[in-house]
Amino acid sequence: MHTIKLSIKPALGILAALSLFVVSCQKKFDPNSYKPEETFGGFASSSQIESSALVAHFSFESSLTDSVSKTTASNYGTTFGTGIKGQALQIGLNNYAIFAPTSGITGLQSMTVAFWMNTAENTTGTQELIDFVDSNQFWSNLDMFLDGQTASGAVFKIHCFGSAGTKEAWLTSWSLTNPWSVWTHIALTYDAGTNNFTFYVNGNEIGSSTMANFGNLNFANFPAIVFGTTQFETTPSLTSGATSQPWASYVLGLMDELRIYNKALTGTEVKALYQLENIGN
């Protein structure tokens, strides 16, 4: 009788290989996948906030294109740098961009303008972040700029025309402390129903002002929006009302996540926008 000898070594090798294959195919446990979705003000993403009222959004991801209208601003020397979310618009001395506003912007009655800025003190002149051009006037339909700059602060000034240029508002009492070289979220709302302007910094209301009978915005003579300077510092000037001024200059830094809405966001919505964009949502 012959004795049959069986070796278990090959079988053990096969089992070991199979075990390794099974382990390698198993998904690594990610505890974050079980965390509840983070929300602010009931929103999980900045895109959820009044999406039907959003008339322009510039994320500045290596592009000057508005994601709402799919149209692109003209570039005059700007580049791109690291933003609060992805990339941001890098402006700098003598640099700016010009966007032809869509009907959704030129037809604004109420509004919210929100964006992030990260700039340095400009000792030579004002820094205008957003300028809604009025081609017939010295001042624009909407001016949002830094003035009174010192090493530790600045005044954020706002000028706005309303009722097709027949009403004018100056909001000049809102100061920023240590605003240089840090990301700061700015939001301005105007509610035509209440004639009320409200100014927010990093999601917090800094102040508000009611302008009696200011009415619907109905911006007049509005061919362009300038990012990075005022309407008379472009070459050539975009207004017949002024040429270059010695006290006006350019934004010496970055701007990111510019959003324009055709309504006044609530304080809760502005806070949520700041919080969500601040964590990349």
Coordinates of C-alpha atoms in Angstrom, one line a residue:
M1 CA 0.0 0.0 0.0
H2 CA 1.2 3.5 -0.9
T3 CA 1.0 6.3 1.6
I4 CA -0.1 9.6 0.1
K5 CA 1.5 12.6 1.7
L6 CA -0.3 15.9 1.5
S7 CA 1.4 19.3 2.0
I8 CA -0.6 22.0 3.6
K9 CA 1.9 24.7 2.8
P10 CA 0.5 25.6 -0.7
A11 CA -3.0 25.7 0.8
L12 CA -1.9 28.0 3.6
G13 CA -0.2 30.3 1.0
I14 CA -3.4 30.6 -1.0
L15 CA -5.4 31.4 2.1
A16 CA -2.9 34.1 3.1
A17 CA -3.1 35.6 -0.3
L18 CA -6.9 35.6 -0.2
S19 CA -6.9 37.2 3.2
L20 CA -4.5 40.0 2.0
F21 CA -6.8 40.6 -1.0
V22 CA -9.9 40.9 1.1
V23 CA -8.2 43.3 3.6
S24 CA -6.8 45.4 0.8
C25 CA -10.3 45.7 -0.8
Q26 CA -11.9 46.8 2.4
K27 CA -12.5 50.6 2.6
K28 CA -10.6 52.4 5.3
F29 CA -12.9 53.5 8.1
D30 CA -13.4 57.3 8.0
P31 CA -15.1 58.6 11.1
N32 CA -15.8 61.9 9.4
S33 CA -18.2 60.1 7.0
Y34 CA -20.5 59.5 10.0
K35 CA -20.5 63.1 11.2
P36 CA -23.7 65.0 10.7
E37 CA -23.6 67.7 7.9
E38 CA -22.4 71.0 9.3
T39 CA -25.0 73.8 8.8
F40 CA -25.1 77.5 9.5
G41 CA -28.5 79.3 9.6
G42 CA -30.0 76.2 8.1
F43 CA -27.6 76.2 5.1
A44 CA -25.0 73.5 4.3
S45 CA -23.4 75.4 1.4
S46 CA -23.1 79.0 0.4
S47 CA -24.7 78.2 -2.9
Q48 CA -28.0 77.4 -1.0
I49 CA -28.3 81.0 0.2
E50 CA -31.0 82.8 -1.8
S51 CA -29.8 81.1 -5.0
S52 CA -32.8 82.5 -7.0
A53 CA -31.8 86.0 -6.1
L54 CA -28.1 85.7 -7.0
V55 CA -27.4 87.8 -10.1
A56 CA -23.6 87.5 -10.2
H57 CA -20.9 85.4 -8.6
F58 CA -17.2 85.7 -9.2
S59 CA -15.2 82.9 -7.5
F60 CA -12.0 84.0 -9.3
E61 CA -10.7 80.5 -9.9
S62 CA -8.1 81.5 -12.5
S63 CA -11.0 83.3 -14.2
L64 CA -12.8 86.6 -14.4
T65 CA -16.0 84.8 -15.4
D66 CA -19.3 85.4 -13.7
S67 CA -20.8 81.9 -13.0
V68 CA -24.4 83.2 -13.3
S69 CA -24.2 84.9 -16.7
K70 CA -21.2 83.1 -18.0
T71 CA -19.7 86.4 -19.1
T72 CA -16.1 87.5 -18.4
A73 CA -14.6 90.7 -17.2
S74 CA -11.8 92.4 -19.1
N75 CA -8.4 92.2 -17.4
Y76 CA -6.0 95.1 -16.9
G77 CA -3.0 93.7 -15.1
T78 CA -4.7 91.6 -12.5
T79 CA -3.5 88.0 -11.7
F80 CA -4.6 85.3 -9.2
G81 CA -3.4 84.4 -5.8
T82 CA -4.4 82.2 -2.9
G83 CA -8.0 83.0 -1.8
I84 CA -10.3 82.3 1.1
K85 CA -11.7 79.5 -1.2
G86 CA -9.3 78.3 -3.8
Q87 CA -7.9 81.2 -5.7
A88 CA -8.6 85.0 -5.5
L89 CA -8.2 88.0 -7.7
Q90 CA -4.8 89.6 -7.1
I91 CA -5.0 93.3 -8.0
G92 CA -2.1 95.7 -7.2
L93 CA -1.0 99.1 -8.1
N94 CA -2.4 100.3 -11.5
N95 CA -4.3 97.1 -12.0
Y96 CA -8.0 96.5 -12.2
A97 CA -10.7 94.5 -14.1
I98 CA -13.9 95.8 -15.8
F99 CA -17.1 93.9 -16.1
A100 CA -20.1 94.8 -18.3
P101 CA -23.1 94.4 -16.0
T102 CA -25.9 92.1 -17.0
S103 CA -29.6 93.2 -16.9
G104 CA -29.9 91.4 -13.6
I105 CA -27.4 93.9 -12.1
T106 CA -28.4 97.1 -14.0
G107 CA -32.0 96.4 -13.0
L108 CA -31.4 96.2 -9.2
Q109 CA -34.0 97.7 -7.0
S110 CA -32.7 96.2 -3.7
M111 CA -29.3 94.5 -3.4
T112 CA -26.6 92.7 -1.4
V113 CA -23.0 93.0 -2.4
A114 CA -20.7 90.6 -0.5
F115 CA -17.0 89.7 -0.9
W116 CA -13.8 88.9 0.9
M117 CA -10.7 91.2 0.9
N118 CA -7.1 90.8 2.0
T119 CA -5.1 93.9 1.3
A120 CA -2.3 96.0 2.7
E121 CA -2.4 99.7 3.8
N122 CA -2.1 102.0 0.9
T123 CA -0.3 105.2 2.0
T124 CA -0.9 106.9 -1.3
G125 CA -4.6 106.8 -1.6
T126 CA -8.0 105.2 -1.3
Q127 CA -8.6 101.5 -2.2
E128 CA -11.9 101.0 -4.0
L129 CA -12.9 97.3 -4.0
I130 CA -16.2 97.6 -6.0
D131 CA -17.3 100.5 -8.3
F132 CA -20.6 100.5 -10.1
V133 CA -19.8 103.1 -12.7
D134 CA -21.9 106.2 -13.4
S135 CA -20.5 107.5 -16.7
N136 CA -21.9 111.0 -16.2
Q137 CA -21.0 111.7 -12.5
F138 CA -17.9 112.3 -10.4
W139 CA -19.0 109.6 -8.0
S140 CA -20.2 106.2 -9.1
N141 CA -23.6 104.6 -8.7
L142 CA -22.0 102.5 -5.9
D143 CA -18.6 103.1 -4.4
M144 CA -17.2 100.8 -1.7
F145 CA -13.7 101.9 -0.6
L146 CA -11.1 102.1 2.2
D147 CA -10.2 105.6 3.3
G148 CA -8.5 107.2 6.4
Q149 CA -5.9 104.4 6.4
T150 CA -3.4 104.0 9.2
A151 CA -1.2 101.1 10.3
S152 CA -4.0 99.9 12.6
G153 CA -7.2 100.7 10.8
A154 CA -9.3 102.3 8.1
V155 CA -12.7 103.7 7.4
F156 CA -14.9 101.8 5.0
K157 CA -16.8 104.3 3.0
I158 CA -19.9 103.7 0.9
H159 CA -21.5 106.0 -1.7
C160 CA -24.7 105.1 -3.5
F161 CA -27.1 106.8 -5.9
G162 CA -30.8 105.8 -5.8
S163 CA -34.0 106.5 -7.7
A164 CA -32.2 106.7 -11.0
G165 CA -29.6 109.1 -9.7
T166 CA -32.0 111.6 -8.0
K167 CA -31.1 110.4 -4.5
E168 CA -27.6 110.1 -3.0
A169 CA -26.4 108.4 0.2
W170 CA -23.0 108.7 1.9
L171 CA -22.2 106.1 4.6
T172 CA -18.9 107.1 6.2
S173 CA -18.9 106.2 9.9
W174 CA -17.9 102.5 9.8
S175 CA -14.4 101.7 10.8
L176 CA -12.3 98.6 10.5
T177 CA -9.6 97.7 13.1
N178 CA -6.4 95.9 12.0
P179 CA -7.8 95.0 8.6
W180 CA -4.4 94.6 6.8
S181 CA -3.1 91.3 5.4
V182 CA -6.0 89.2 6.8
W183 CA -9.1 87.9 5.1
T184 CA -12.1 90.0 6.0
H185 CA -15.7 89.4 4.8
I186 CA -17.6 92.6 3.8
A187 CA -21.4 92.7 3.0
L188 CA -23.6 95.7 2.2
T189 CA -27.4 95.3 1.9
Y190 CA -30.0 97.8 0.7
D191 CA -33.7 97.1 1.2
A192 CA -35.8 99.4 -1.1
G193 CA -38.9 98.6 0.9
T194 CA -37.5 100.1 4.1
N195 CA -34.9 102.5 2.5
N196 CA -32.4 100.9 4.8
F197 CA -28.6 100.2 4.3
T198 CA -26.9 97.6 6.5
F199 CA -23.1 97.0 6.7
Y200 CA -21.6 93.7 7.9
V201 CA -18.0 92.7 8.7
N202 CA -17.2 89.0 9.1
G203 CA -20.9 88.2 9.4
N204 CA -21.6 90.8 12.2
E205 CA -23.8 93.8 11.7
I206 CA -21.6 96.9 12.2
G207 CA -24.3 99.5 11.5
S208 CA -27.3 100.5 9.5
S209 CA -28.7 103.7 8.1
T210 CA -32.1 104.6 6.7
M211 CA -32.4 107.2 3.9
A212 CA -35.8 108.6 3.7
N213 CA -37.5 108.2 0.3
F214 CA -34.3 106.7 -1.2
G215 CA -36.6 104.3 -3.1
N216 CA -35.6 101.7 -5.7
L217 CA -32.0 101.9 -6.8
N218 CA -32.6 102.0 -10.6
F219 CA -28.9 102.9 -11.3
A220 CA -28.4 105.4 -14.2
N221 CA -25.6 105.6 -16.8
F222 CA -24.3 102.2 -15.7
P223 CA -22.1 100.6 -18.4
A224 CA -19.5 98.9 -16.2
I225 CA -18.3 97.5 -12.8
V226 CA -14.7 98.1 -11.9
F227 CA -12.9 95.7 -9.5
G228 CA -9.9 97.2 -7.8
T229 CA -10.1 101.0 -8.3
T230 CA -12.6 103.8 -8.9
Q231 CA -14.1 104.8 -12.2
F232 CA -11.8 107.8 -12.8
E233 CA -8.6 105.9 -12.1
T234 CA -9.0 103.6 -15.1
T235 CA -7.3 104.4 -18.4
P236 CA -9.1 106.2 -19.9
S237 CA -11.5 107.4 -17.2
L238 CA -14.9 105.6 -17.4
T239 CA -16.8 108.8 -16.5
S240 CA -17.1 112.2 -18.2
G241 CA -17.5 113.6 -14.7
A242 CA -13.8 113.2 -13.6
T243 CA -10.3 112.3 -14.5
S244 CA -7.6 110.8 -12.2
Q245 CA -7.4 112.2 -8.7
P246 CA -4.2 112.4 -6.6
W247 CA -6.0 111.0 -3.5
A248 CA -7.3 107.9 -5.3
S249 CA -5.3 104.7 -5.8
Y250 CA -5.8 100.9 -6.2
V251 CA -6.4 97.8 -4.1
L252 CA -3.0 96.5 -2.9
G253 CA -4.1 92.9 -2.4
L254 CA -6.7 90.3 -3.0
M255 CA -10.5 90.0 -3.4
D256 CA -12.5 86.8 -3.4
E257 CA -16.0 85.3 -3.7
L258 CA -17.8 88.4 -4.9
R259 CA -21.6 87.9 -4.9
I260 CA -24.4 90.3 -5.9
Y261 CA -28.0 89.6 -5.0
N262 CA -31.1 91.4 -6.1
K263 CA -32.5 91.5 -2.6
A264 CA -31.3 92.5 0.9
L265 CA -30.1 89.3 2.6
T266 CA -31.1 88.9 6.3
G267 CA -28.6 89.1 9.0
T268 CA -28.8 85.3 9.5
E269 CA -28.1 84.8 5.8
V270 CA -25.1 87.1 5.8
K271 CA -23.7 85.4 8.9
A272 CA -24.2 82.0 7.2
L273 CA -22.5 83.2 4.0
Y274 CA -19.5 84.3 6.0
Q275 CA -19.3 81.1 8.1
L276 CA -19.7 78.7 5.1
E277 CA -17.2 80.4 2.8
N278 CA -14.8 80.7 5.7
I279 CA -14.7 76.8 5.9
G280 CA -14.6 76.4 2.1
N281 CA -18.3 75.7 1.5

